[in-house]
Tab-separated table of C-alpha atoms in Angstrom:
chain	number	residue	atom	x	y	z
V	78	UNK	CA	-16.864	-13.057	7.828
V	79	UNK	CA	-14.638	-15.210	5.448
V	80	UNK	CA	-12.429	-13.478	3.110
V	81	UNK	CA	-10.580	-15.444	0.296
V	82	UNK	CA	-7.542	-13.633	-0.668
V	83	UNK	CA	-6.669	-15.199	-3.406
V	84	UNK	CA	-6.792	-13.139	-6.915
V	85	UNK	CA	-9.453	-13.794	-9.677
V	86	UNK	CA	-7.181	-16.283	-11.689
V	87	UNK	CA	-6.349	-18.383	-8.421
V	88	UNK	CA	-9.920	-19.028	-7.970
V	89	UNK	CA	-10.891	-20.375	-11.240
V	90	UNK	CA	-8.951	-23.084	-10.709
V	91	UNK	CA	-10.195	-23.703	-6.981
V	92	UNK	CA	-13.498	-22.505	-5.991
V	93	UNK	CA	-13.629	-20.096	-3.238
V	94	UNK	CA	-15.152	-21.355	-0.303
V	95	UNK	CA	-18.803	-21.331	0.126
V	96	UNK	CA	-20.221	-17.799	2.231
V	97	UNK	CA	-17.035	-15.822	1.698
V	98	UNK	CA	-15.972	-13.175	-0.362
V	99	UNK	CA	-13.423	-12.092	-2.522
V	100	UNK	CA	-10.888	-9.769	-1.400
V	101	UNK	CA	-7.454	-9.854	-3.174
V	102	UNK	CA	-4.451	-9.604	-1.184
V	103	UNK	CA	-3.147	-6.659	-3.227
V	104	UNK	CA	-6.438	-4.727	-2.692
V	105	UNK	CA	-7.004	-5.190	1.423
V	106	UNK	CA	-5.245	-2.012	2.768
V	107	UNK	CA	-8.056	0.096	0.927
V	108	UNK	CA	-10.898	-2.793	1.880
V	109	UNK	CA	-9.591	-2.637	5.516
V	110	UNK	CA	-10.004	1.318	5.457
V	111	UNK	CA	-13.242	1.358	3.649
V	112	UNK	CA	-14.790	-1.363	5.810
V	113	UNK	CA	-13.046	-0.503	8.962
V	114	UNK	CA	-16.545	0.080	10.754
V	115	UNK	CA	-18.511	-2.810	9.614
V	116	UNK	CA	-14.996	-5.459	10.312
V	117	UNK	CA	-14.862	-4.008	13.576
V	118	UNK	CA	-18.481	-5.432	14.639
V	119	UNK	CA	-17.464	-9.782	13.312
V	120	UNK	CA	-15.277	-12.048	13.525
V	121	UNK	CA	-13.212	-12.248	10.131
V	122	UNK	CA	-11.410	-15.743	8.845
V	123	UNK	CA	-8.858	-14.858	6.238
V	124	UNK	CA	-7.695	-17.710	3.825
V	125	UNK	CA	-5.405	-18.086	0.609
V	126	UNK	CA	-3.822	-20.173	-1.167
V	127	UNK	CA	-1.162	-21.953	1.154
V	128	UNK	CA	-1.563	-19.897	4.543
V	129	UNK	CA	0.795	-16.802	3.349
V	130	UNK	CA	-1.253	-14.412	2.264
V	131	UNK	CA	-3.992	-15.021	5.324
V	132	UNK	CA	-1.307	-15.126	8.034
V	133	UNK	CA	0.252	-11.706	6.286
V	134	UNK	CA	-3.207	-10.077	6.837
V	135	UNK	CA	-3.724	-10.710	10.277
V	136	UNK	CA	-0.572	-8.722	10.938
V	137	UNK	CA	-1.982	-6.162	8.766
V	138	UNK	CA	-5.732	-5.878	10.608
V	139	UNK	CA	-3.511	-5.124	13.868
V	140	UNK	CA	-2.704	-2.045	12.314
V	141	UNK	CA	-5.887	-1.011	11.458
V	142	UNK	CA	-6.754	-2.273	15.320
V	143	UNK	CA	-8.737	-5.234	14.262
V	144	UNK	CA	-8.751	-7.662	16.772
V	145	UNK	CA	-11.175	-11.041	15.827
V	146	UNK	CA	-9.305	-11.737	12.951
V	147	UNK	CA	-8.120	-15.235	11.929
V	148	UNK	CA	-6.944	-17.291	9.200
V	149	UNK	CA	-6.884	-20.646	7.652
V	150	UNK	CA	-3.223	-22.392	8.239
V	151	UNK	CA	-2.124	-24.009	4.958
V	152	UNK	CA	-4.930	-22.200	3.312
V	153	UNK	CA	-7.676	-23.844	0.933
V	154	UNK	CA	-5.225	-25.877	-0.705
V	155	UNK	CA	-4.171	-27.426	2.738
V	156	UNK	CA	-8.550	-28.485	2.799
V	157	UNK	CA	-8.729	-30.060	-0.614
V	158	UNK	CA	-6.201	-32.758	-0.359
């Protein structure tokens, strides 16, 4: 599962990634208790901008006991140069 994290006016100016979907930053507490069961079950690849965000959520998933979680280093702008 690949999650862009980056917010609405982020991705207008770069595409998301093909596959994923959009999950802001400031909304993935709630996703994460929402979709606890069905995150639980795949292997989820976070990404944002630079790295931040993604490497910030993996901490966050540990919380909520997620344990197949990853995340782009230097994030989809590291990809596009």
């Amino acid at each position: 599962l690949l999650i862009d994290l980056r917010e609405k006016s982020e991705i207008e100016q770069l595409p998301s990634l093909d596959y994923s979907i959009n999950v802001p930053y400031s909304n993935l507490y709630n996703y994460l208790k929402i979709e606890n069961k069905l995150l639980s079950k795949n292997k989820i690849i976070f990404y944002c901008a630079v790295g931040e965000r993604s490497a910030l959520a993996i901490q966050v998933c540990q919380s909520y006991k997620l344990k197949n979680v990853f995340h782009l280093v230097g994030g989809i702008k590291g990809i596009n140069k």
